[in-house]
Amino acid sequence: MPCSLPGRSRSRLQRVAAVIAAATLIIVSGWASSGDSSELDANRRPIGALGPGFIDPAAPPPPEGMIRPRPGSWDAVRPPRGYRVVLLTAGDDRATTTLVRAVRQWANVEHLTLETVAVREPDVFVDGIVEAIDLRPDLVICAGNALVDVLALVTASHLDQQFLVVGAQLPEPTVNVTAAIWRGASSRGGEVADTEQIAPLLPTDQCVSP
């Protein structure tokens, strides 16, 4: 059955999808893990060229740094062909549902292979993360604040797997974790109090603001 979002909700969904697109290109371009895209395999390079304002080539941020790409600077770039993504999600609250819909919208527009791992109960969160990793995707996108504390424990043991946490961040992320955050969507899990003074793109967890 077709579903039409109200104008404001549809606009919000599109902005979140744009954030996901920009944050993914940070990872695909190699900036999130090394701060240098020159060593990427030719077959894994993004398609197209980033526009001015995405990252300043004269002063690129370190992997643990933060960036705020200029809106639209990524519009001409696409993930490489065959790029595989797993969406790991927990929760059915409004915020998580919006993120899930935005990820699916972005993947559909980009013609990406997307598989979903949905976990319902906290005692199976670790199993869900391991299941997502075992699918061997290029990227695991995580949606749902409930996952933050467990991701902080598991991601450090899987440095060869790239993760993108959307709408939240890990308190002490490793180099394989990027976060896309914005005001009102910056949870650090149960161990660290949230803050209103966030940079709209954060530690390698670099972040983009819708």
PDB file of N, CA, C and O in Angstrom, residues 36-103:
ATOM      1  N   ASP A  36      43.234   9.633   4.436  1.00  0.00           N
ATOM      2  CA  ASP A  36      43.866   9.692   3.129  1.00  0.00           C
ATOM      3  C   ASP A  36      43.150   8.712   2.210  1.00  0.00           C
ATOM      4  O   ASP A  36      43.042   7.537   2.519  1.00  0.00           O
ATOM      5  N   SER A  37      42.657   9.203   1.079  1.00  0.00           N
ATOM      6  CA  SER A  37      41.931   8.337   0.152  1.00  0.00           C
ATOM      7  C   SER A  37      42.818   7.779  -0.952  1.00  0.00           C
ATOM      8  O   SER A  37      42.354   7.026  -1.802  1.00  0.00           O
ATOM      9  N   SER A  38      44.104   8.110  -0.973  1.00  0.00           N
ATOM     10  CA  SER A  38      44.981   7.726  -2.082  1.00  0.00           C
ATOM     11  C   SER A  38      45.290   6.236  -2.106  1.00  0.00           C
ATOM     12  O   SER A  38      45.685   5.700  -3.139  1.00  0.00           O
ATOM     13  N   GLU A  39      45.126   5.545  -0.963  1.00  0.00           N
ATOM     14  CA  GLU A  39      45.491   4.138  -0.911  1.00  0.00           C
ATOM     15  C   GLU A  39      44.331   3.202  -1.215  1.00  0.00           C
ATOM     16  O   GLU A  39      44.477   1.989  -1.176  1.00  0.00           O
ATOM     17  N   LEU A  40      43.164   3.726  -1.542  1.00  0.00           N
ATOM     18  CA  LEU A  40      42.012   2.884  -1.820  1.00  0.00           C
ATOM     19  C   LEU A  40      42.217   2.088  -3.094  1.00  0.00           C
ATOM     20  O   LEU A  40      42.771   2.572  -4.085  1.00  0.00           O
ATOM     21  N   ASP A  41      41.751   0.828  -3.089  1.00  0.00           N
ATOM     22  CA  ASP A  41      41.726   0.010  -4.289  1.00  0.00           C
ATOM     23  C   ASP A  41      40.848   0.712  -5.333  1.00  0.00           C
ATOM     24  O   ASP A  41      39.798   1.256  -5.011  1.00  0.00           O
ATOM     25  N   ALA A  42      41.265   0.677  -6.584  1.00  0.00           N
ATOM     26  CA  ALA A  42      40.530   1.389  -7.629  1.00  0.00           C
ATOM     27  C   ALA A  42      39.082   0.928  -7.721  1.00  0.00           C
ATOM     28  O   ALA A  42      38.179   1.723  -8.013  1.00  0.00           O
ATOM     29  N   ASN A  43      38.830  -0.357  -7.469  1.00  0.00           N
ATOM     30  CA  ASN A  43      37.474  -0.885  -7.561  1.00  0.00           C
ATOM     31  C   ASN A  43      36.599  -0.465  -6.388  1.00  0.00           C
ATOM     32  O   ASN A  43      35.380  -0.658  -6.422  1.00  0.00           O
ATOM     33  N   ARG A  44      37.207   0.052  -5.329  1.00  0.00           N
ATOM     34  CA  ARG A  44      36.431   0.434  -4.151  1.00  0.00           C
ATOM     35  C   ARG A  44      36.334   1.948  -3.997  1.00  0.00           C
ATOM     36  O   ARG A  44      35.811   2.444  -3.002  1.00  0.00           O
ATOM     37  N   ARG A  45      36.812   2.672  -4.985  1.00  0.00           N
ATOM     38  CA  ARG A  45      36.722   4.126  -4.911  1.00  0.00           C
ATOM     39  C   ARG A  45      35.297   4.578  -5.204  1.00  0.00           C
ATOM     40  O   ARG A  45      34.593   3.958  -6.007  1.00  0.00           O
ATOM     41  N   PRO A  46      34.855   5.662  -4.585  1.00  0.00           N
ATOM     42  CA  PRO A  46      33.527   6.195  -4.908  1.00  0.00           C
ATOM     43  C   PRO A  46      33.492   6.681  -6.351  1.00  0.00           C
ATOM     44  O   PRO A  46      34.515   6.999  -6.947  1.00  0.00           O
ATOM     45  N   ILE A  47      32.289   6.723  -6.904  1.00  0.00           N
ATOM     46  CA  ILE A  47      32.091   7.160  -8.274  1.00  0.00           C
ATOM     47  C   ILE A  47      31.797   8.664  -8.269  1.00  0.00           C
ATOM     48  O   ILE A  47      30.870   9.113  -7.595  1.00  0.00           O
ATOM     49  N   GLY A  48      32.576   9.423  -9.029  1.00  0.00           N
ATOM     50  CA  GLY A  48      32.374  10.868  -9.080  1.00  0.00           C
ATOM     51  C   GLY A  48      33.404  11.594  -8.235  1.00  0.00           C
ATOM     52  O   GLY A  48      34.312  10.992  -7.654  1.00  0.00           O
ATOM     53  N   ALA A  49      33.256  12.896  -8.165  1.00  0.00           N
ATOM     54  CA  ALA A  49      34.210  13.729  -7.436  1.00  0.00           C
ATOM     55  C   ALA A  49      33.484  14.598  -6.420  1.00  0.00           C
ATOM     56  O   ALA A  49      32.430  15.170  -6.712  1.00  0.00           O
ATOM     57  N   LEU A  50      34.065  14.685  -5.233  1.00  0.00           N
ATOM     58  CA  LEU A  50      33.505  15.549  -4.200  1.00  0.00           C
ATOM     59  C   LEU A  50      33.657  17.011  -4.585  1.00  0.00           C
ATOM     60  O   LEU A  50      34.653  17.413  -5.176  1.00  0.00           O
ATOM     61  N   GLY A  51      32.658  17.800  -4.234  1.00  0.00           N
ATOM     62  CA  GLY A  51      32.700  19.215  -4.537  1.00  0.00           C
ATOM     63  C   GLY A  51      33.440  20.004  -3.477  1.00  0.00           C
ATOM     64  O   GLY A  51      33.808  19.472  -2.417  1.00  0.00           O
ATOM     65  N   PRO A  52      33.672  21.287  -3.715  1.00  0.00           N
ATOM     66  CA  PRO A  52      34.345  22.136  -2.732  1.00  0.00           C
ATOM     67  C   PRO A  52      33.573  22.168  -1.411  1.00  0.00           C
ATOM     68  O   PRO A  52      32.350  22.199  -1.393  1.00  0.00           O
ATOM     69  N   GLY A  53      34.321  22.127  -0.327  1.00  0.00           N
ATOM     70  CA  GLY A  53      33.696  22.255   0.980  1.00  0.00           C
ATOM     71  C   GLY A  53      33.406  20.951   1.685  1.00  0.00           C
ATOM     72  O   GLY A  53      32.935  20.963   2.822  1.00  0.00           O
ATOM     73  N   PHE A  54      33.681  19.821   1.018  1.00  0.00           N
ATOM     74  CA  PHE A  54      33.452  18.549   1.718  1.00  0.00           C
ATOM     75  C   PHE A  54      34.538  18.341   2.767  1.00  0.00           C
ATOM     76  O   PHE A  54      34.282  18.187   3.945  1.00  0.00           O
ATOM     77  N   ILE A  55      35.783  18.335   2.317  1.00  0.00           N
ATOM     78  CA  ILE A  55      36.942  18.302   3.202  1.00  0.00           C
ATOM     79  C   ILE A  55      37.988  19.226   2.603  1.00  0.00           C
ATOM     80  O   ILE A  55      38.198  19.222   1.390  1.00  0.00           O
ATOM     81  N   ASP A  56      38.629  20.003   3.415  1.00  0.00           N
ATOM     82  CA  ASP A  56      39.673  20.901   2.934  1.00  0.00           C
ATOM     83  C   ASP A  56      40.940  20.090   2.675  1.00  0.00           C
ATOM     84  O   ASP A  56      41.588  19.621   3.614  1.00  0.00           O
ATOM     85  N   PRO A  57      41.318  19.878   1.410  1.00  0.00           N
ATOM     86  CA  PRO A  57      42.503  19.065   1.106  1.00  0.00           C
ATOM     87  C   PRO A  57      43.791  19.663   1.645  1.00  0.00           C
ATOM     88  O   PRO A  57      44.769  18.944   1.851  1.00  0.00           O
ATOM     89  N   ALA A  58      43.798  20.964   1.887  1.00  0.00           N
ATOM     90  CA  ALA A  58      45.001  21.605   2.416  1.00  0.00           C
ATOM     91  C   ALA A  58      45.169  21.362   3.907  1.00  0.00           C
ATOM     92  O   ALA A  58      46.273  21.477   4.439  1.00  0.00           O
ATOM     93  N   ALA A  59      44.075  21.031   4.569  1.00  0.00           N
ATOM     94  CA  ALA A  59      44.129  20.784   6.013  1.00  0.00           C
ATOM     95  C   ALA A  59      43.135  19.692   6.379  1.00  0.00           C
ATOM     96  O   ALA A  59      42.150  19.933   7.087  1.00  0.00           O
ATOM     97  N   PRO A  60      43.368  18.460   5.872  1.00  0.00           N
ATOM     98  CA  PRO A  60      42.426  17.372   6.155  1.00  0.00           C
ATOM     99  C   PRO A  60      42.416  17.032   7.639  1.00  0.00           C
ATOM    100  O   PRO A  60      43.459  17.090   8.298  1.00  0.00           O
ATOM    101  N   PRO A  61      41.257  16.701   8.179  1.00  0.00           N
ATOM    102  CA  PRO A  61      41.178  16.364   9.596  1.00  0.00           C
ATOM    103  C   PRO A  61      41.797  15.005   9.866  1.00  0.00           C
ATOM    104  O   PRO A  61      41.822  14.140   8.982  1.00  0.00           O
ATOM    105  N   PRO A  62      42.304  14.772  11.054  1.00  0.00           N
ATOM    106  CA  PRO A  62      42.799  13.441  11.406  1.00  0.00           C
ATOM    107  C   PRO A  62      41.617  12.489  11.522  1.00  0.00           C
ATOM    108  O   PRO A  62      40.469  12.924  11.649  1.00  0.00           O
ATOM    109  N   PRO A  63      41.863  11.165  11.491  1.00  0.00           N
ATOM    110  CA  PRO A  63      40.761  10.203  11.574  1.00  0.00           C
ATOM    111  C   PRO A  63      39.871  10.415  12.787  1.00  0.00           C
ATOM    112  O   PRO A  63      38.678  10.162  12.729  1.00  0.00           O
ATOM    113  N   GLU A  64      40.455  10.876  13.895  1.00  0.00           N
ATOM    114  CA  GLU A  64      39.645  11.055  15.102  1.00  0.00           C
ATOM    115  C   GLU A  64      39.016  12.446  15.163  1.00  0.00           C
ATOM    116  O   GLU A  64      38.378  12.802  16.160  1.00  0.00           O
ATOM    117  N   GLY A  65      39.194  13.223  14.100  1.00  0.00           N
ATOM    118  CA  GLY A  65      38.701  14.592  14.108  1.00  0.00           C
ATOM    119  C   GLY A  65      37.228  14.689  13.764  1.00  0.00           C
ATOM    120  O   GLY A  65      36.517  13.698  13.654  1.00  0.00           O
ATOM    121  N   MET A  66      36.775  15.911  13.583  1.00  0.00           N
ATOM    122  CA  MET A  66      35.378  16.145  13.234  1.00  0.00           C
ATOM    123  C   MET A  66      35.313  17.034  12.007  1.00  0.00           C
ATOM    124  O   MET A  66      36.193  17.864  11.769  1.00  0.00           O
ATOM    125  N   ILE A  67      34.296  16.804  11.189  1.00  0.00           N
ATOM    126  CA  ILE A  67      34.123  17.614   9.993  1.00  0.00           C
ATOM    127  C   ILE A  67      32.656  17.999   9.853  1.00  0.00           C
ATOM    128  O   ILE A  67      31.776  17.374  10.428  1.00  0.00           O
ATOM    129  N   ARG A  68      32.441  19.041   9.068  1.00  0.00           N
ATOM    130  CA  ARG A  68      31.080  19.468   8.745  1.00  0.00           C
ATOM    131  C   ARG A  68      31.055  19.799   7.257  1.00  0.00           C
ATOM    132  O   ARG A  68      31.240  20.946   6.860  1.00  0.00           O
ATOM    133  N   PRO A  69      30.814  18.799   6.422  1.00  0.00           N
ATOM    134  CA  PRO A  69      30.818  19.053   4.977  1.00  0.00           C
ATOM    135  C   PRO A  69      29.775  20.080   4.575  1.00  0.00           C
ATOM    136  O   PRO A  69      28.692  20.153   5.157  1.00  0.00           O
ATOM    137  N   ARG A  70      30.111  20.874   3.587  1.00  0.00           N
ATOM    138  CA  ARG A  70      29.168  21.861   3.069  1.00  0.00           C
ATOM    139  C   ARG A  70      28.010  21.126   2.389  1.00  0.00           C
ATOM    140  O   ARG A  70      28.239  20.202   1.586  1.00  0.00           O
ATOM    141  N   PRO A  71      26.763  21.468   2.704  1.00  0.00           N
ATOM    142  CA  PRO A  71      25.623  20.809   2.069  1.00  0.00           C
ATOM    143  C   PRO A  71      25.732  20.831   0.551  1.00  0.00           C
ATOM    144  O   PRO A  71      26.046  21.858  -0.053  1.00  0.00           O
ATOM    145  N   GLY A  72      25.507  19.681  -0.057  1.00  0.00           N
ATOM    146  CA  GLY A  72      25.559  19.584  -1.504  1.00  0.00           C
ATOM    147  C   GLY A  72      26.926  19.227  -2.057  1.00  0.00           C
ATOM    148  O   GLY A  72      27.044  18.901  -3.244  1.00  0.00           O
ATOM    149  N   SER A  73      27.975  19.272  -1.212  1.00  0.00           N
ATOM    150  CA  SER A  73      29.325  19.000  -1.713  1.00  0.00           C
ATOM    151  C   SER A  73      29.519  17.530  -2.078  1.00  0.00           C
ATOM    152  O   SER A  73      30.506  17.187  -2.726  1.00  0.00           O
ATOM    153  N   TRP A  74      28.578  16.671  -1.698  1.00  0.00           N
ATOM    154  CA  TRP A  74      28.684  15.239  -1.997  1.00  0.00           C
ATOM    155  C   TRP A  74      27.675  14.786  -3.057  1.00  0.00           C
ATOM    156  O   TRP A  74      27.590  13.601  -3.381  1.00  0.00           O
ATOM    157  N   ASP A  75      26.898  15.720  -3.616  1.00  0.00           N
ATOM    158  CA  ASP A  75      25.791  15.335  -4.492  1.00  0.00           C
ATOM    159  C   ASP A  75      26.234  14.593  -5.749  1.00  0.00           C
ATOM    160  O   ASP A  75      25.471  13.802  -6.309  1.00  0.00           O
ATOM    161  N   ALA A  76      27.442  14.846  -6.224  1.00  0.00           N
ATOM    162  CA  ALA A  76      27.894  14.248  -7.485  1.00  0.00           C
ATOM    163  C   ALA A  76      28.650  12.943  -7.273  1.00  0.00           C
ATOM    164  O   ALA A  76      29.219  12.406  -8.222  1.00  0.00           O
ATOM    165  N   VAL A  77      28.653  12.423  -6.051  1.00  0.00           N
ATOM    166  CA  VAL A  77      29.436  11.230  -5.739  1.00  0.00           C
ATOM    167  C   VAL A  77      28.507  10.098  -5.296  1.00  0.00           C
ATOM    168  O   VAL A  77      27.509  10.324  -4.609  1.00  0.00           O
ATOM    169  N   ARG A  78      28.855   8.883  -5.692  1.00  0.00           N
ATOM    170  CA  ARG A  78      28.085   7.706  -5.340  1.00  0.00           C
ATOM    171  C   ARG A  78      29.016   6.629  -4.791  1.00  0.00           C
ATOM    172  O   ARG A  78      30.193   6.578  -5.148  1.00  0.00           O
ATOM    173  N   PRO A  79      28.502   5.754  -3.927  1.00  0.00           N
ATOM    174  CA  PRO A  79      29.314   4.616  -3.478  1.00  0.00           C
ATOM    175  C   PRO A  79      29.699   3.742  -4.670  1.00  0.00           C
ATOM    176  O   PRO A  79      29.023   3.772  -5.709  1.00  0.00           O
ATOM    177  N   PRO A  80      30.781   2.977  -4.558  1.00  0.00           N
ATOM    178  CA  PRO A  80      31.199   2.124  -5.678  1.00  0.00           C
ATOM    179  C   PRO A  80      30.160   1.062  -5.998  1.00  0.00           C
ATOM    180  O   PRO A  80      29.345   0.689  -5.143  1.00  0.00           O
ATOM    181  N   ARG A  81      30.179   0.567  -7.208  1.00  0.00           N
ATOM    182  CA  ARG A  81      29.258  -0.503  -7.609  1.00  0.00           C
ATOM    183  C   ARG A  81      29.500  -1.744  -6.743  1.00  0.00           C
ATOM    184  O   ARG A  81      30.639  -2.084  -6.448  1.00  0.00           O
ATOM    185  N   GLY A  82      28.434  -2.391  -6.384  1.00  0.00           N
ATOM    186  CA  GLY A  82      28.561  -3.601  -5.572  1.00  0.00           C
ATOM    187  C   GLY A  82      28.730  -3.331  -4.092  1.00  0.00           C
ATOM    188  O   GLY A  82      28.965  -4.270  -3.321  1.00  0.00           O
ATOM    189  N   TYR A  83      28.597  -2.079  -3.658  1.00  0.00           N
ATOM    190  CA  TYR A  83      28.763  -1.729  -2.249  1.00  0.00           C
ATOM    191  C   TYR A  83      27.640  -2.372  -1.442  1.00  0.00           C
ATOM    192  O   TYR A  83      26.461  -2.232  -1.765  1.00  0.00           O
ATOM    193  N   ARG A  84      28.022  -3.089  -0.381  1.00  0.00           N
ATOM    194  CA  ARG A  84      27.058  -3.856   0.401  1.00  0.00           C
ATOM    195  C   ARG A  84      26.921  -3.255   1.799  1.00  0.00           C
ATOM    196  O   ARG A  84      27.915  -2.985   2.473  1.00  0.00           O
ATOM    197  N   VAL A  85      25.672  -3.082   2.213  1.00  0.00           N
ATOM    198  CA  VAL A  85      25.373  -2.450   3.502  1.00  0.00           C
ATOM    199  C   VAL A  85      24.439  -3.349   4.301  1.00  0.00           C
ATOM    200  O   VAL A  85      23.502  -3.944   3.753  1.00  0.00           O
ATOM    201  N   VAL A  86      24.696  -3.443   5.601  1.00  0.00           N
ATOM    202  CA  VAL A  86      23.767  -4.091   6.528  1.00  0.00           C
ATOM    203  C   VAL A  86      23.228  -3.019   7.468  1.00  0.00           C
ATOM    204  O   VAL A  86      23.997  -2.245   8.045  1.00  0.00           O
ATOM    205  N   LEU A  87      21.923  -2.965   7.597  1.00  0.00           N
ATOM    206  CA  LEU A  87      21.269  -2.062   8.544  1.00  0.00           C
ATOM    207  C   LEU A  87      20.998  -2.840   9.827  1.00  0.00           C
ATOM    208  O   LEU A  87      20.250  -3.811   9.825  1.00  0.00           O
ATOM    209  N   LEU A  88      21.644  -2.417  10.904  1.00  0.00           N
ATOM    210  CA  LEU A  88      21.436  -3.017  12.221  1.00  0.00           C
ATOM    211  C   LEU A  88      20.557  -2.073  13.025  1.00  0.00           C
ATOM    212  O   LEU A  88      20.911  -0.914  13.232  1.00  0.00           O
ATOM    213  N   THR A  89      19.411  -2.551  13.471  1.00  0.00           N
ATOM    214  CA  THR A  89      18.464  -1.664  14.129  1.00  0.00           C
ATOM    215  C   THR A  89      17.868  -2.288  15.373  1.00  0.00           C
ATOM    216  O   THR A  89      17.705  -3.515  15.449  1.00  0.00           O
ATOM    217  N   ALA A  90      17.580  -1.438  16.356  1.00  0.00           N
ATOM    218  CA  ALA A  90      16.941  -1.874  17.595  1.00  0.00           C
ATOM    219  C   ALA A  90      15.957  -0.802  18.033  1.00  0.00           C
ATOM    220  O   ALA A  90      16.323   0.374  18.143  1.00  0.00           O
ATOM    221  N   GLY A  91      14.723  -1.200  18.273  1.00  0.00           N
ATOM    222  CA  GLY A  91      13.723  -0.252  18.743  1.00  0.00           C
ATOM    223  C   GLY A  91      12.727   0.116  17.674  1.00  0.00           C
ATOM    224  O   GLY A  91      13.036   0.087  16.474  1.00  0.00           O
ATOM    225  N   ASP A  92      11.515   0.479  18.111  1.00  0.00           N
ATOM    226  CA  ASP A  92      10.474   0.907  17.176  1.00  0.00           C
ATOM    227  C   ASP A  92       9.944   2.287  17.538  1.00  0.00           C
ATOM    228  O   ASP A  92       8.830   2.659  17.170  1.00  0.00           O
ATOM    229  N   ASP A  93      10.754   3.065  18.283  1.00  0.00           N
ATOM    230  CA  ASP A  93      10.369   4.428  18.602  1.00  0.00           C
ATOM    231  C   ASP A  93      10.405   5.280  17.335  1.00  0.00           C
ATOM    232  O   ASP A  93      10.954   4.887  16.307  1.00  0.00           O
ATOM    233  N   ARG A  94       9.822   6.453  17.423  1.00  0.00           N
ATOM    234  CA  ARG A  94       9.694   7.312  16.240  1.00  0.00           C
ATOM    235  C   ARG A  94      11.038   7.678  15.635  1.00  0.00           C
ATOM    236  O   ARG A  94      11.203   7.659  14.408  1.00  0.00           O
ATOM    237  N   ALA A  95      12.010   8.016  16.489  1.00  0.00           N
ATOM    238  CA  ALA A  95      13.320   8.428  15.970  1.00  0.00           C
ATOM    239  C   ALA A  95      13.995   7.287  15.217  1.00  0.00           C
ATOM    240  O   ALA A  95      14.527   7.477  14.121  1.00  0.00           O
ATOM    241  N   THR A  96      13.971   6.083  15.807  1.00  0.00           N
ATOM    242  CA  THR A  96      14.611   4.936  15.161  1.00  0.00           C
ATOM    243  C   THR A  96      13.899   4.583  13.862  1.00  0.00           C
ATOM    244  O   THR A  96      14.533   4.280  12.845  1.00  0.00           O
ATOM    245  N   THR A  97      12.574   4.637  13.874  1.00  0.00           N
ATOM    246  CA  THR A  97      11.804   4.333  12.671  1.00  0.00           C
ATOM    247  C   THR A  97      12.139   5.305  11.544  1.00  0.00           C
ATOM    248  O   THR A  97      12.281   4.904  10.375  1.00  0.00           O
ATOM    249  N   THR A  98      12.312   6.577  11.878  1.00  0.00           N
ATOM    250  CA  THR A  98      12.683   7.571  10.870  1.00  0.00           C
ATOM    251  C   THR A  98      14.051   7.266  10.285  1.00  0.00           C
ATOM    252  O   THR A  98      14.265   7.344   9.071  1.00  0.00           O
ATOM    253  N   LEU A  99      14.999   6.901  11.149  1.00  0.00           N
ATOM    254  CA  LEU A  99      16.340   6.569  10.677  1.00  0.00           C
ATOM    255  C   LEU A  99      16.314   5.359   9.752  1.00  0.00           C
ATOM    256  O   LEU A  99      16.979   5.340   8.711  1.00  0.00           O
ATOM    257  N   VAL A 100      15.558   4.337  10.131  1.00  0.00           N
ATOM    258  CA  VAL A 100      15.465   3.124   9.318  1.00  0.00           C
ATOM    259  C   VAL A 100      14.894   3.452   7.941  1.00  0.00           C
ATOM    260  O   VAL A 100      15.410   3.005   6.907  1.00  0.00           O
ATOM    261  N   ARG A 101      13.847   4.255   7.910  1.00  0.00           N
ATOM    262  CA  ARG A 101      13.246   4.626   6.629  1.00  0.00           C
ATOM    263  C   ARG A 101      14.222   5.442   5.789  1.00  0.00           C
ATOM    264  O   ARG A 101      14.279   5.291   4.558  1.00  0.00           O
ATOM    265  N   ALA A 102      14.988   6.309   6.435  1.00  0.00           N
ATOM    266  CA  ALA A 102      15.955   7.125   5.698  1.00  0.00           C
ATOM    267  C   ALA A 102      17.068   6.270   5.104  1.00  0.00           C
ATOM    268  O   ALA A 102      17.489   6.488   3.963  1.00  0.00           O
ATOM    269  N   VAL A 103      17.548   5.292   5.863  1.00  0.00           N
ATOM    270  CA  VAL A 103      18.589   4.394   5.347  1.00  0.00           C
ATOM    271  C   VAL A 103      18.064   3.633   4.135  1.00  0.00           C
ATOM    272  O   VAL A 103      18.753   3.506   3.110  1.00  0.00           O
TER     273      VAL A 103
END
